[in-house]
XYZ file of C-alpha atoms in Angstrom:
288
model
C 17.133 -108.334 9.132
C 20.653 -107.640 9.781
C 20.655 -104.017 8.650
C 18.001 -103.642 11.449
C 19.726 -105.219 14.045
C 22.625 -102.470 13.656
C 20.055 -99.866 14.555
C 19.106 -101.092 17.892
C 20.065 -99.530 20.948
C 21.651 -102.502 21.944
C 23.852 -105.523 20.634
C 21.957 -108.088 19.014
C 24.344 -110.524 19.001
C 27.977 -108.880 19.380
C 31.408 -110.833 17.787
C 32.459 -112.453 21.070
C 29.580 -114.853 21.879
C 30.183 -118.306 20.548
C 29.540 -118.729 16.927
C 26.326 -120.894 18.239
C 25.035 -118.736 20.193
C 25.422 -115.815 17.802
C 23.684 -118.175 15.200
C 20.851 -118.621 17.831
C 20.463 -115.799 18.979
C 20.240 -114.447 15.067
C 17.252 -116.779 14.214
C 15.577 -115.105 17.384
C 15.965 -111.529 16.540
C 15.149 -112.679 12.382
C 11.873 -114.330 14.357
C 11.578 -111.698 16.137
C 11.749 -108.617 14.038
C 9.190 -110.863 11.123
C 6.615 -110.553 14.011
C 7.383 -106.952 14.014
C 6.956 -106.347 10.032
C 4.297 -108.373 9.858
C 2.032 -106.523 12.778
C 3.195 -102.716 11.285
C 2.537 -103.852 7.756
C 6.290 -103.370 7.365
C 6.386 -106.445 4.587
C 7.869 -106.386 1.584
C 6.003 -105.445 -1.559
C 4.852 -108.321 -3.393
C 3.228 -110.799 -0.941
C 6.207 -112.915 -1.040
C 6.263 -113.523 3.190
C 2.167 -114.362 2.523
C 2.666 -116.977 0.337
C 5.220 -118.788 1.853
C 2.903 -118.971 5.064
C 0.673 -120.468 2.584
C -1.784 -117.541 2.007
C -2.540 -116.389 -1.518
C -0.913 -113.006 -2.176
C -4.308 -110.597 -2.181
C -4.340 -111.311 1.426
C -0.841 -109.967 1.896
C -2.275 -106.419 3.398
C -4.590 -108.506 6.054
C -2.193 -108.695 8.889
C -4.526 -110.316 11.287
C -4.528 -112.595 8.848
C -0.916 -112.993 7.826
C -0.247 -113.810 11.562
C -2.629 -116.437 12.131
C -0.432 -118.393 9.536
C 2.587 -117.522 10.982
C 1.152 -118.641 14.270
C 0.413 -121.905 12.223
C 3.818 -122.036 10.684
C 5.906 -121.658 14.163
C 4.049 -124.641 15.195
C 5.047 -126.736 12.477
C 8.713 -125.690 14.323
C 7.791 -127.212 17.487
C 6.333 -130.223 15.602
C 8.932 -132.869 15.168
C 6.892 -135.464 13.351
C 5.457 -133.065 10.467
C 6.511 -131.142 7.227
C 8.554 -128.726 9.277
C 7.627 -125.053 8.450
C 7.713 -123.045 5.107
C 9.189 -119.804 5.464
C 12.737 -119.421 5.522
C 13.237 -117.623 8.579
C 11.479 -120.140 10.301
C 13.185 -122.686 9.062
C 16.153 -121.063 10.424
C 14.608 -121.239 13.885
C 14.275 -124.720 14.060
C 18.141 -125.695 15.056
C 18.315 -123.075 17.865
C 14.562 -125.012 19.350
C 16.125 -128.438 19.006
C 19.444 -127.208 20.373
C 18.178 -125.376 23.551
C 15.449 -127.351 23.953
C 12.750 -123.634 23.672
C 9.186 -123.923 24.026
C 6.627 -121.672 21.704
C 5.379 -119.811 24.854
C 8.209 -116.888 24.646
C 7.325 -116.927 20.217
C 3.620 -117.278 20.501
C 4.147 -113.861 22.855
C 5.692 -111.678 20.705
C 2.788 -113.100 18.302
C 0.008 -112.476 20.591
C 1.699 -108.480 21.316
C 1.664 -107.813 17.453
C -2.328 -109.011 17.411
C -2.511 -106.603 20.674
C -1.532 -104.318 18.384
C -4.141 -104.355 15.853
C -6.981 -103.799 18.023
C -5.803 -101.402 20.658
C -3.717 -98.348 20.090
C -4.154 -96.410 23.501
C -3.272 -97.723 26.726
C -5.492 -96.808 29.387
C -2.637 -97.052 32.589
C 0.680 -97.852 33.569
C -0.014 -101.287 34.734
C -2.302 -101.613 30.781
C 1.010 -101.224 29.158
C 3.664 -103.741 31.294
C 0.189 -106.483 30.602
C 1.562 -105.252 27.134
C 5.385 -105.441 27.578
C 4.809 -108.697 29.045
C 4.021 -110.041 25.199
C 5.834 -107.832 23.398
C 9.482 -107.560 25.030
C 9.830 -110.062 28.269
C 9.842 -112.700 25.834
C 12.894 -112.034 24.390
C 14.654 -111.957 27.502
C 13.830 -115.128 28.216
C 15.239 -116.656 25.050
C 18.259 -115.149 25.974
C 18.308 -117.181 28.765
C 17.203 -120.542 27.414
C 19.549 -120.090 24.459
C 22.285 -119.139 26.977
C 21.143 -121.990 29.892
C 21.055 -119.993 32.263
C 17.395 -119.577 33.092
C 16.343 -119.527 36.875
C 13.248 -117.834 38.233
C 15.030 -115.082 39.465
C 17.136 -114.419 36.044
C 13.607 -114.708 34.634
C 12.473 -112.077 36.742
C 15.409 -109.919 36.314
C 15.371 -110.247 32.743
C 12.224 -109.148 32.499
C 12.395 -105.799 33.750
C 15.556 -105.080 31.417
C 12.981 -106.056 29.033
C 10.096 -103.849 29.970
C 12.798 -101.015 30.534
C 13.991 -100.900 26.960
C 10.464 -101.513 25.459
C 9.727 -98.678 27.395
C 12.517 -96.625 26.183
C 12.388 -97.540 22.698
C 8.385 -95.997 22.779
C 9.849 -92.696 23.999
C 11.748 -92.865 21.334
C 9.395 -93.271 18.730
C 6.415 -91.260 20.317
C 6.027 -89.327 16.876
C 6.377 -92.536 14.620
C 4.179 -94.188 16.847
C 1.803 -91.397 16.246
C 1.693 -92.120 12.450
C 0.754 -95.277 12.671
C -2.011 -94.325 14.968
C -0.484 -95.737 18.248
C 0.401 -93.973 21.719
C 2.068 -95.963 24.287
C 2.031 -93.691 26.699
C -0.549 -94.312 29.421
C -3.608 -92.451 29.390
C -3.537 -91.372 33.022
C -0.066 -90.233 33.007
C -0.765 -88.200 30.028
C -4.061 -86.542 31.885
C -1.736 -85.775 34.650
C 0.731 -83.681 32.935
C -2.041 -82.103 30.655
C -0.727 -83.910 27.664
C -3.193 -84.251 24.417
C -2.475 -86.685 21.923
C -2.451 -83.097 19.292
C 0.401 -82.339 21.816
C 2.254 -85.508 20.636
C 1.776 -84.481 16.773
C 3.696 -81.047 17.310
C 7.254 -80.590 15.655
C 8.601 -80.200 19.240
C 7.678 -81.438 23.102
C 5.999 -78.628 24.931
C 7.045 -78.051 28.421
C 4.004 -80.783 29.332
C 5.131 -83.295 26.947
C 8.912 -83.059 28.242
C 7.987 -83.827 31.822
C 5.894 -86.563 31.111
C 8.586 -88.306 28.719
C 10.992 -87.802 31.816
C 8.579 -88.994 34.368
C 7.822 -92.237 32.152
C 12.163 -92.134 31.347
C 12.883 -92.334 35.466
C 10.272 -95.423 34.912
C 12.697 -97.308 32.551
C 15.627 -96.000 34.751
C 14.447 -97.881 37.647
C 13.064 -100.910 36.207
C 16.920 -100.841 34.460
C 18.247 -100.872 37.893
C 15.872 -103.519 39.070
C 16.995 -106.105 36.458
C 20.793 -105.275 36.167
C 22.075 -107.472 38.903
C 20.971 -110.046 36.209
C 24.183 -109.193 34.872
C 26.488 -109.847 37.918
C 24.888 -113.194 38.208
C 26.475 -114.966 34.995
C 29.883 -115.116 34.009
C 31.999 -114.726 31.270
C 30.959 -113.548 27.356
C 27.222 -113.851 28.548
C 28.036 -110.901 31.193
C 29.249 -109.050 28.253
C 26.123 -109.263 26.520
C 23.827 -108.458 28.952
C 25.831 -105.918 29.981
C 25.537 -104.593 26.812
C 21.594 -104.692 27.190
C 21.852 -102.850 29.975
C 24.080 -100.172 28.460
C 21.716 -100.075 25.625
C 18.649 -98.631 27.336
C 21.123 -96.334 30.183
C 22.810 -94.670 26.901
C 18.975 -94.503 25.327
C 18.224 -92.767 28.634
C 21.054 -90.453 28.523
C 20.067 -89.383 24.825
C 16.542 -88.412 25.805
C 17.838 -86.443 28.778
C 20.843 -84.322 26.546
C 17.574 -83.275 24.165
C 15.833 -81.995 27.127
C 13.432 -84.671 27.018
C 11.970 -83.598 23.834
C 11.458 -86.341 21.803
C 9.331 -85.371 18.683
C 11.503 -84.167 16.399
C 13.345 -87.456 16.114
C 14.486 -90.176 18.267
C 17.503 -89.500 20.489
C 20.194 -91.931 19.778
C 23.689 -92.690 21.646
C 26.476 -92.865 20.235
C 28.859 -96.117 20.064
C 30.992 -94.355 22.637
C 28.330 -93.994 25.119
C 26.957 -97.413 24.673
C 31.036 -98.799 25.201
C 30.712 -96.121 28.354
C 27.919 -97.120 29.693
C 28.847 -101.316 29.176
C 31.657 -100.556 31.323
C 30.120 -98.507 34.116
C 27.673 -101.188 34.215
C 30.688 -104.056 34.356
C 31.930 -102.047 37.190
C 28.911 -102.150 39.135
C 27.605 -105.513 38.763
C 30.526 -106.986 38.321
């Protein structure tokens, strides 16, 4: 899980936060990115993860399946009188629940999204895919904030769209892995209206079609960035770093996909560490 945390376009949990929260926030993102493997059939060979969740190892490939008793095994987390749950990762969960007090809603989310994911792979509009950012990304947000303490309903709200932003971003990103694994997350209508196919998506490179609608759905995450980044000028401290850093994450992302024109299919544009550190400051400056 670690290895994958490097890759995202953000800091996962960066050397400054208190060793707690780092710890915390760690067990999240392990949590997190589990959900992940489990709904892309990303597991590791063997049925190892299956049996621990108390399945028997045939049933390893039957992800609908696997994540039922995952579901089952969170709730053993939340359940303070019982066994406590089996797999190690949620095991490692449990001090960061009893420590910041966090309720399954936020986990059972990112569960639900991954479901979501079996059974629909086309999003019909706009509005279709923040329903689906709402499972898939907003959670985590919010677990920032509850393992921080600093949830409010406006932080919530905040937090949110930072969340929806980079989900966003992270699909443009991936529009030709997506494609592999038979999934387009970019709404139906939008594609219609720039005369996009989903053939168009499968090409080595973006089309003049394809590159407008990746920047029209791009000035989507841009403003949805700007919508939540006063989140940032509303904490103090190492947590302002962080979220900062969130920020930064999905404004460099942004910047990538602009220097390739927009053109997204022959890999996904990636800042550097420089811009990231460039774009954490710039955003320090103007929430700060």
């Amino acid at each position: 899980m670690l290895d994958k945390a490097a890759r995202e376009n953000f800091p996962v949990a960066p050397f400054f936060l208190p060793r707690a929260w780092r710890a915390d926030l760690m067990a999240v993102y392990g949590y997190a990115r589990l959900v992940d493997d489990i709904g892309d059939g990303d597991l590791a060979p063997g049925g190892t993860d299956a049996v621990l969740l108390g399945l028997e190892r045939e049933r390893a490939d039957d992800r609908l399946a696997v994540l039922d008793a995952f579901e089952a095994d969170l709730r053993r987390v939340f359940d303070r009188g019982g066994e406590g749950p089996r797999h190690p990762l949620l095991k490692a969960l449990v001090p960061a629940v009893r420590r910041c007090g966090l309720t399954p809603e936020p986990f059972l989310g990112l569960i639900e999204a991954n479901r979501q994911d079996q059974r629909i792979t086309r999003y019909a509009t706009y509005d279709d895919l923040l329903a689906y950012c709402e499972l898939s990304a907003n959670p985590v947000g919010r677990l920032v904030l509850g393992i921080t303490g600093t949830t409010t309903p406006e932080r919530v709200r905040r937090s949110d769209a930072i969340c929806t932003a980079l989900q966003i971003v992270e699909h443009l990103q991936d529009v030709a892995e997506d494609l592999r694994r038979d999934r387009v997350y970019l709404p139906a209508e939008d594609m219609k209206r720039f005369d996009v196919e989903t053939a168009d998506l499968a090409a080595p490179t973006g089309g003049p079609p394809v590159r407008a609608l990746v920047a029209f759905e791009a000035e989507r995450a841009r403003l949805l960035l700007d919508e939540g980044a006063p989140l940032v000028g509303s904490v103090h401290g190492r947590l302002r770093l962080l979220l900062a850093g969130f920020v930064a994450g999905g404004r460099a992302a942004l910047r990538a996909i602009d220097a390739a024109g927009h053109d997204v299919l022959p890999g996904p544009p990636k800042p550097t560490k420089l811009d990231l550190v460039r774009e954490a400051g710039a955003t320090l400056r103007r929430e700060g």
